PDB file of C-alpha atoms in Angstrom:
ATOM      1  CA  UNK K   1      65.315 -91.548  55.823  1.00  0.00           C
ATOM      2  CA  UNK K   2      68.369 -93.979  55.974  1.00  0.00           C
ATOM      3  CA  UNK K   3      67.003 -96.841  57.262  1.00  0.00           C
ATOM      4  CA  UNK K   4      67.988 -99.954  55.427  1.00  0.00           C
ATOM      5  CA  UNK K   5      67.111-102.948  57.542  1.00  0.00           C
ATOM      6  CA  UNK K   6      69.109-106.158  55.473  1.00  0.00           C
ATOM      7  CA  UNK K   7      72.449-104.207  56.374  1.00  0.00           C
ATOM      8  CA  UNK K   8      72.072-104.990  60.087  1.00  0.00           C
ATOM      9  CA  UNK K   9      74.054-108.127  61.573  1.00  0.00           C
ATOM     10  CA  UNK K  10      71.094-108.812  63.649  1.00  0.00           C
ATOM     11  CA  UNK K  11      68.661-109.298  60.962  1.00  0.00           C
ATOM     12  CA  UNK K  12      66.150-107.246  59.289  1.00  0.00           C
ATOM     13  CA  UNK K  13      64.967-104.786  61.067  1.00  0.00           C
ATOM     14  CA  UNK K  14      60.748-103.309  61.370  1.00  0.00           C
ATOM     15  CA  UNK K  15      59.894-100.758  58.621  1.00  0.00           C
ATOM     16  CA  UNK K  16      59.187 -97.548  60.077  1.00  0.00           C
ATOM     17  CA  UNK K  17      56.506 -95.695  59.630  1.00  0.00           C
ATOM     18  CA  UNK K  18      56.086 -92.865  57.280  1.00  0.00           C
ATOM     19  CA  UNK K  19      53.095 -90.587  57.915  1.00  0.00           C
ATOM     20  CA  UNK K  20      50.975 -88.757  54.913  1.00  0.00           C
ATOM     21  CA  UNK K  21      48.747 -85.995  55.892  1.00  0.00           C
ATOM     22  CA  UNK K  22      45.025 -85.687  54.725  1.00  0.00           C
ATOM     23  CA  UNK K  23      44.430 -83.901  51.465  1.00  0.00           C
ATOM     24  CA  UNK K  24      42.612 -81.652  53.446  1.00  0.00           C
ATOM     25  CA  UNK K  25      43.968 -80.292  56.573  1.00  0.00           C
ATOM     26  CA  UNK K  26      41.938 -78.383  58.943  1.00  0.00           C
ATOM     27  CA  UNK K  27      44.403 -75.950  60.621  1.00  0.00           C
ATOM     28  CA  UNK K  28      42.477 -75.289  63.852  1.00  0.00           C
ATOM     29  CA  UNK K  29      42.659 -79.126  64.860  1.00  0.00           C
ATOM     30  CA  UNK K  30      44.965 -81.024  62.627  1.00  0.00           C
ATOM     31  CA  UNK K  31      48.138 -80.361  64.373  1.00  0.00           C
ATOM     32  CA  UNK K  32      46.756 -80.998  67.945  1.00  0.00           C
ATOM     33  CA  UNK K  33      45.875 -84.869  65.887  1.00  0.00           C
ATOM     34  CA  UNK K  34      49.374 -84.803  64.331  1.00  0.00           C
ATOM     35  CA  UNK K  35      50.987 -84.239  67.750  1.00  0.00           C
ATOM     36  CA  UNK K  36      48.781 -87.006  69.485  1.00  0.00           C
ATOM     37  CA  UNK K  37      50.141 -89.410  66.664  1.00  0.00           C
ATOM     38  CA  UNK K  38      53.717 -88.397  67.096  1.00  0.00           C
ATOM     39  CA  UNK K  39      53.460 -88.452  70.828  1.00  0.00           C
ATOM     40  CA  UNK K  40      51.677 -91.981  70.740  1.00  0.00           C
ATOM     41  CA  UNK K  41      53.459 -93.826  68.436  1.00  0.00           C
ATOM     42  CA  UNK K  42      57.160 -93.609  66.947  1.00  0.00           C
ATOM     43  CA  UNK K  43      57.013 -91.981  63.523  1.00  0.00           C
ATOM     44  CA  UNK K  44      60.103 -91.316  61.370  1.00  0.00           C
ATOM     45  CA  UNK K  45      58.748 -88.834  58.953  1.00  0.00           C
ATOM     46  CA  UNK K  46      55.700 -86.878  57.935  1.00  0.00           C
ATOM     47  CA  UNK K  47      54.511 -85.995  54.166  1.00  0.00           C
ATOM     48  CA  UNK K  48      52.205 -82.952  53.557  1.00  0.00           C
ATOM     49  CA  UNK K  49      50.099 -83.956  51.107  1.00  0.00           C
ATOM     50  CA  UNK K  50      47.197 -81.419  50.297  1.00  0.00           C
ATOM     51  CA  UNK K  51      44.959 -81.671  47.273  1.00  0.00           C
ATOM     52  CA  UNK K  52      44.917 -77.607  46.955  1.00  0.00           C
ATOM     53  CA  UNK K  53      47.889 -76.268  44.635  1.00  0.00           C
ATOM     54  CA  UNK K  54      47.234 -72.842  46.142  1.00  0.00           C
ATOM     55  CA  UNK K  55      50.299 -71.557  47.834  1.00  0.00           C
ATOM     56  CA  UNK K  56      49.166 -69.727  50.444  1.00  0.00           C
ATOM     57  CA  UNK K  57      46.810 -72.602  51.800  1.00  0.00           C
ATOM     58  CA  UNK K  58      49.897 -75.160  51.774  1.00  0.00           C
ATOM     59  CA  UNK K  59      52.238 -72.321  53.199  1.00  0.00           C
ATOM     60  CA  UNK K  60      50.138 -71.864  56.278  1.00  0.00           C
ATOM     61  CA  UNK K  61      49.862 -75.551  56.767  1.00  0.00           C
ATOM     62  CA  UNK K  62      53.356 -76.103  56.469  1.00  0.00           C
ATOM     63  CA  UNK K  63      54.094 -73.210  59.213  1.00  0.00           C
ATOM     64  CA  UNK K  64      52.058 -75.034  61.470  1.00  0.00           C
ATOM     65  CA  UNK K  65      53.003 -78.499  61.023  1.00  0.00           C
ATOM     66  CA  UNK K  66      56.232 -77.713  60.806  1.00  0.00           C
ATOM     67  CA  UNK K  67      56.355 -76.426  64.218  1.00  0.00           C
ATOM     68  CA  UNK K  68      54.661 -79.871  65.378  1.00  0.00           C
ATOM     69  CA  UNK K  69      57.046 -82.074  63.700  1.00  0.00           C
ATOM     70  CA  UNK K  70      60.295 -80.180  64.540  1.00  0.00           C
ATOM     71  CA  UNK K  71      59.402 -79.742  68.088  1.00  0.00           C
ATOM     72  CA  UNK K  72      59.616 -83.668  68.150  1.00  0.00           C
ATOM     73  CA  UNK K  73      62.903 -84.038  65.738  1.00  0.00           C
ATOM     74  CA  UNK K  74      60.265 -85.618  63.182  1.00  0.00           C
ATOM     75  CA  UNK K  75      61.324 -84.311  59.506  1.00  0.00           C
ATOM     76  CA  UNK K  76      58.518 -82.880  57.299  1.00  0.00           C
ATOM     77  CA  UNK K  77      58.486 -83.558  53.613  1.00  0.00           C
ATOM     78  CA  UNK K  78      56.041 -81.870  51.076  1.00  0.00           C
ATOM     79  CA  UNK K  79      54.149 -83.559  48.370  1.00  0.00           C
ATOM     80  CA  UNK K  80      55.428 -82.153  44.868  1.00  0.00           C
ATOM     81  CA  UNK K  81      56.234 -78.557  45.218  1.00  0.00           C
ATOM     82  CA  UNK K  82      59.745 -78.284  44.985  1.00  0.00           C
ATOM     83  CA  UNK K  83      59.946 -74.505  44.790  1.00  0.00           C
ATOM     84  CA  UNK K  84      58.433 -73.969  48.220  1.00  0.00           C
ATOM     85  CA  UNK K  85      60.603 -76.462  50.301  1.00  0.00           C
ATOM     86  CA  UNK K  86      63.043 -74.038  51.284  1.00  0.00           C
ATOM     87  CA  UNK K  87      61.009 -71.017  51.264  1.00  0.00           C
ATOM     88  CA  UNK K  88      59.184 -72.826  54.186  1.00  0.00           C
ATOM     89  CA  UNK K  89      61.640 -74.548  55.976  1.00  0.00           C
ATOM     90  CA  UNK K  90      60.793 -77.715  55.255  1.00  0.00           C
ATOM     91  CA  UNK K  91      63.066 -81.003  55.089  1.00  0.00           C
ATOM     92  CA  UNK K  92      62.108 -82.587  51.795  1.00  0.00           C
ATOM     93  CA  UNK K  93      60.087 -83.107  48.859  1.00  0.00           C
ATOM     94  CA  UNK K  94      58.197 -86.152  47.722  1.00  0.00           C
ATOM     95  CA  UNK K  95      57.788 -86.382  43.999  1.00  0.00           C
ATOM     96  CA  UNK K  96      55.248 -88.267  42.539  1.00  0.00           C
ATOM     97  CA  UNK K  97      56.273 -88.694  38.711  1.00  0.00           C
ATOM     98  CA  UNK K  98      59.171 -91.315  39.444  1.00  0.00           C
ATOM     99  CA  UNK K  99      62.834 -90.117  37.940  1.00  0.00           C
ATOM    100  CA  UNK K 100      61.286 -87.274  35.556  1.00  0.00           C
ATOM    101  CA  UNK K 101      61.849 -84.491  38.157  1.00  0.00           C
ATOM    102  CA  UNK K 102      64.693 -86.095  40.393  1.00  0.00           C
ATOM    103  CA  UNK K 103      67.614 -84.753  38.860  1.00  0.00           C
ATOM    104  CA  UNK K 104      65.887 -81.043  38.431  1.00  0.00           C
ATOM    105  CA  UNK K 105      65.155 -81.257  42.338  1.00  0.00           C
ATOM    106  CA  UNK K 106      68.156 -82.151  43.295  1.00  0.00           C
ATOM    107  CA  UNK K 107      69.912 -79.131  41.533  1.00  0.00           C
ATOM    108  CA  UNK K 108      67.271 -77.047  42.994  1.00  0.00           C
ATOM    109  CA  UNK K 109      67.634 -78.343  46.275  1.00  0.00           C
ATOM    110  CA  UNK K 110      71.031 -79.132  47.018  1.00  0.00           C
ATOM    111  CA  UNK K 111      72.577 -82.195  48.414  1.00  0.00           C
ATOM    112  CA  UNK K 112      71.271 -82.054  52.102  1.00  0.00           C
ATOM    113  CA  UNK K 113      67.385 -81.756  51.699  1.00  0.00           C
ATOM    114  CA  UNK K 114      65.931 -85.412  51.164  1.00  0.00           C
ATOM    115  CA  UNK K 115      64.219 -86.210  47.793  1.00  0.00           C
ATOM    116  CA  UNK K 116      61.830 -89.020  47.420  1.00  0.00           C
ATOM    117  CA  UNK K 117      60.217 -90.561  44.479  1.00  0.00           C
ATOM    118  CA  UNK K 118      57.055 -92.766  44.075  1.00  0.00           C
ATOM    119  CA  UNK K 119      57.796 -95.177  41.179  1.00  0.00           C
ATOM    120  CA  UNK K 120      54.105 -96.704  40.922  1.00  0.00           C
ATOM    121  CA  UNK K 121      54.794-100.431  40.793  1.00  0.00           C
ATOM    122  CA  UNK K 122      58.011-100.262  38.710  1.00  0.00           C
ATOM    123  CA  UNK K 123      61.301-101.763  39.960  1.00  0.00           C
ATOM    124  CA  UNK K 124      62.974-100.139  36.817  1.00  0.00           C
ATOM    125  CA  UNK K 125      61.517 -96.841  37.320  1.00  0.00           C
ATOM    126  CA  UNK K 126      62.402 -96.630  40.979  1.00  0.00           C
ATOM    127  CA  UNK K 127      65.788 -97.768  40.033  1.00  0.00           C
ATOM    128  CA  UNK K 128      65.948 -94.922  37.598  1.00  0.00           C
ATOM    129  CA  UNK K 129      64.607 -92.641  40.417  1.00  0.00           C
ATOM    130  CA  UNK K 130      67.732 -94.107  42.843  1.00  0.00           C
ATOM    131  CA  UNK K 131      69.981 -93.542  39.649  1.00  0.00           C
ATOM    132  CA  UNK K 132      68.948 -90.114  39.564  1.00  0.00           C
ATOM    133  CA  UNK K 133      69.613 -88.795  43.052  1.00  0.00           C
ATOM    134  CA  UNK K 134      66.580 -89.953  45.133  1.00  0.00           C
ATOM    135  CA  UNK K 135      67.258 -90.454  48.905  1.00  0.00           C
ATOM    136  CA  UNK K 136      64.040 -92.797  48.879  1.00  0.00           C
ATOM    137  CA  UNK K 137      61.962 -94.547  46.482  1.00  0.00           C
ATOM    138  CA  UNK K 138      58.052 -95.405  46.923  1.00  0.00           C
ATOM    139  CA  UNK K 139      56.444 -98.336  45.097  1.00  0.00           C
ATOM    140  CA  UNK K 140      52.755 -99.221  45.412  1.00  0.00           C
ATOM    141  CA  UNK K 141      49.812 -99.577  45.330  1.00  0.00           C
ATOM    142  CA  UNK K 142      49.642-102.867  47.319  1.00  0.00           C
ATOM    143  CA  UNK K 143      46.442-103.242  46.830  1.00  0.00           C
ATOM    144  CA  UNK K 144      43.457-101.551  44.863  1.00  0.00           C
ATOM    145  CA  UNK K 145      43.067 -98.244  45.724  1.00  0.00           C
ATOM    146  CA  UNK K 146      42.757 -96.092  42.506  1.00  0.00           C
ATOM    147  CA  UNK K 147      46.493 -94.817  43.224  1.00  0.00           C
ATOM    148  CA  UNK K 148      48.393 -95.274  40.306  1.00  0.00           C
ATOM    149  CA  UNK K 149      47.423 -96.822  36.674  1.00  0.00           C
ATOM    150  CA  UNK K 150      45.699-100.178  37.940  1.00  0.00           C
ATOM    151  CA  UNK K 151      48.612-102.492  38.211  1.00  0.00           C
ATOM    152  CA  UNK K 152      49.910-103.185  41.693  1.00  0.00           C
ATOM    153  CA  UNK K 153      53.501-103.583  43.099  1.00  0.00           C
ATOM    154  CA  UNK K 154      54.806-107.046  43.568  1.00  0.00           C
ATOM    155  CA  UNK K 155      56.427-108.339  46.887  1.00  0.00           C
ATOM    156  CA  UNK K 156      59.044-110.209  44.945  1.00  0.00           C
ATOM    157  CA  UNK K 157      60.252-106.909  43.954  1.00  0.00           C
ATOM    158  CA  UNK K 158      60.469-105.334  47.356  1.00  0.00           C
ATOM    159  CA  UNK K 159      62.323-108.635  48.088  1.00  0.00           C
ATOM    160  CA  UNK K 160      64.504-108.190  45.310  1.00  0.00           C
ATOM    161  CA  UNK K 161      65.199-104.474  46.484  1.00  0.00           C
ATOM    162  CA  UNK K 162      66.068-105.440  49.916  1.00  0.00           C
ATOM    163  CA  UNK K 163      68.500-108.037  49.049  1.00  0.00           C
ATOM    164  CA  UNK K 164      69.833-106.020  45.975  1.00  0.00           C
ATOM    165  CA  UNK K 165      69.816-102.526  46.670  1.00  0.00           C
ATOM    166  CA  UNK K 166      70.792-100.070  49.545  1.00  0.00           C
ATOM    167  CA  UNK K 167      68.789 -97.172  48.851  1.00  0.00           C
ATOM    168  CA  UNK K 168      65.571 -97.350  51.305  1.00  0.00           C
ATOM    169  CA  UNK K 169      62.040 -98.538  49.677  1.00  0.00           C
ATOM    170  CA  UNK K 170      58.662 -97.121  50.550  1.00  0.00           C
ATOM    171  CA  UNK K 171      55.452 -99.297  50.581  1.00  0.00           C
ATOM    172  CA  UNK K 172      52.656 -97.045  49.629  1.00  0.00           C
ATOM    173  CA  UNK K 173      48.976 -97.475  48.997  1.00  0.00           C
ATOM    174  CA  UNK K 174      46.352-100.181  49.861  1.00  0.00           C
ATOM    175  CA  UNK K 175      47.792-100.989  53.006  1.00  0.00           C
ATOM    176  CA  UNK K 176      45.947-103.739  54.960  1.00  0.00           C
ATOM    177  CA  UNK K 177      46.593-105.772  57.964  1.00  0.00           C
ATOM    178  CA  UNK K 178      47.555-108.265  55.206  1.00  0.00           C
ATOM    179  CA  UNK K 179      49.874-106.406  52.989  1.00  0.00           C
ATOM    180  CA  UNK K 180      51.529-104.807  55.986  1.00  0.00           C
ATOM    181  CA  UNK K 181      52.116-108.190  57.320  1.00  0.00           C
ATOM    182  CA  UNK K 182      53.153-109.476  53.459  1.00  0.00           C
ATOM    183  CA  UNK K 183      55.254-106.542  52.830  1.00  0.00           C
ATOM    184  CA  UNK K 184      56.903-105.677  56.364  1.00  0.00           C
ATOM    185  CA  UNK K 185      59.873-107.962  55.802  1.00  0.00           C
ATOM    186  CA  UNK K 186      61.009-106.197  52.737  1.00  0.00           C
ATOM    187  CA  UNK K 187      60.096-102.489  53.288  1.00  0.00           C
ATOM    188  CA  UNK K 188      62.165 -99.650  54.979  1.00  0.00           C
ATOM    189  CA  UNK K 189      59.300 -97.573  55.443  1.00  0.00           C
ATOM    190  CA  UNK K 190      55.319 -98.074  55.424  1.00  0.00           C
ATOM    191  CA  UNK K 191      53.627 -94.812  53.951  1.00  0.00           C
ATOM    192  CA  UNK K 192      50.339 -94.481  55.892  1.00  0.00           C
ATOM    193  CA  UNK K 193      47.690 -92.336  55.512  1.00  0.00           C
ATOM    194  CA  UNK K 194      44.432 -92.682  53.777  1.00  0.00           C
ATOM    195  CA  UNK K 195      43.875 -96.094  55.558  1.00  0.00           C
ATOM    196  CA  UNK K 196      43.797 -94.172  58.979  1.00  0.00           C
ATOM    197  CA  UNK K 197      42.149 -90.897  58.454  1.00  0.00           C
ATOM    198  CA  UNK K 198      38.395 -92.026  58.129  1.00  0.00           C
ATOM    199  CA  UNK K 199      38.604 -93.591  61.591  1.00  0.00           C
ATOM    200  CA  UNK K 200      37.466 -91.663  64.721  1.00  0.00           C
ATOM    201  CA  UNK K 201      40.616 -92.514  66.203  1.00  0.00           C
ATOM    202  CA  UNK K 202      43.497 -92.464  64.046  1.00  0.00           C
ATOM    203  CA  UNK K 203      45.938 -93.015  66.643  1.00  0.00           C
ATOM    204  CA  UNK K 204      44.260 -96.506  67.418  1.00  0.00           C
ATOM    205  CA  UNK K 205      43.812 -97.131  63.677  1.00  0.00           C
ATOM    206  CA  UNK K 206      47.638 -96.630  62.893  1.00  0.00           C
ATOM    207  CA  UNK K 207      48.601 -99.172  65.755  1.00  0.00           C
ATOM    208  CA  UNK K 208      46.307-101.370  64.738  1.00  0.00           C
ATOM    209  CA  UNK K 209      47.609-101.332  61.177  1.00  0.00           C
ATOM    210  CA  UNK K 210      51.135-101.546  61.915  1.00  0.00           C
ATOM    211  CA  UNK K 211      51.024-104.362  64.846  1.00  0.00           C
ATOM    212  CA  UNK K 212      52.313-106.812  62.312  1.00  0.00           C
ATOM    213  CA  UNK K 213      55.422-104.739  62.089  1.00  0.00           C
ATOM    214  CA  UNK K 214      56.536-104.927  65.783  1.00  0.00           C
TER     215      UNK K 214
END
């Protein structure tokens, strides 16, 4: 999670794909679906974002998906559950409360584990998360999805961030062809998941949605 496009001498690079799992994972079939995605298109990292808070369910899913991801040198990041990261041999944690628990997570997990923070549409909250030790900040949603409190992340904030801040920024929530095209020049990563899982062919849906990035 270190890609920073505007530091490149040959101009901005395309953002990378940050894949979010479905909230419910069918353990008998999803690892093969994930493998097909990882083999079919370049994905920078995967976030296990399950709706369940049951440790056993999360652990079973993490064990299977970790094997799938690590076999392809793709990091697997866990949503929210700081204390399970080391136990499950995962690469990081994604926090959903802005800067609030970043310092706690860093203290618990140490310097080598990736810590990301979703800051809603607030550039200020994102900056606070970065100052608290986050390795990346996610802002969103980009369009109306029900994610967050209704306010949308502004393209101007992404542009400002890409010009002023080295910390990678992730665009998350409500990605469409139009928003991908509009935000791609200023984002390091595009977090995609809910947009593709309803499709009968998630890989094709992912390729279509990310076409403006290439």
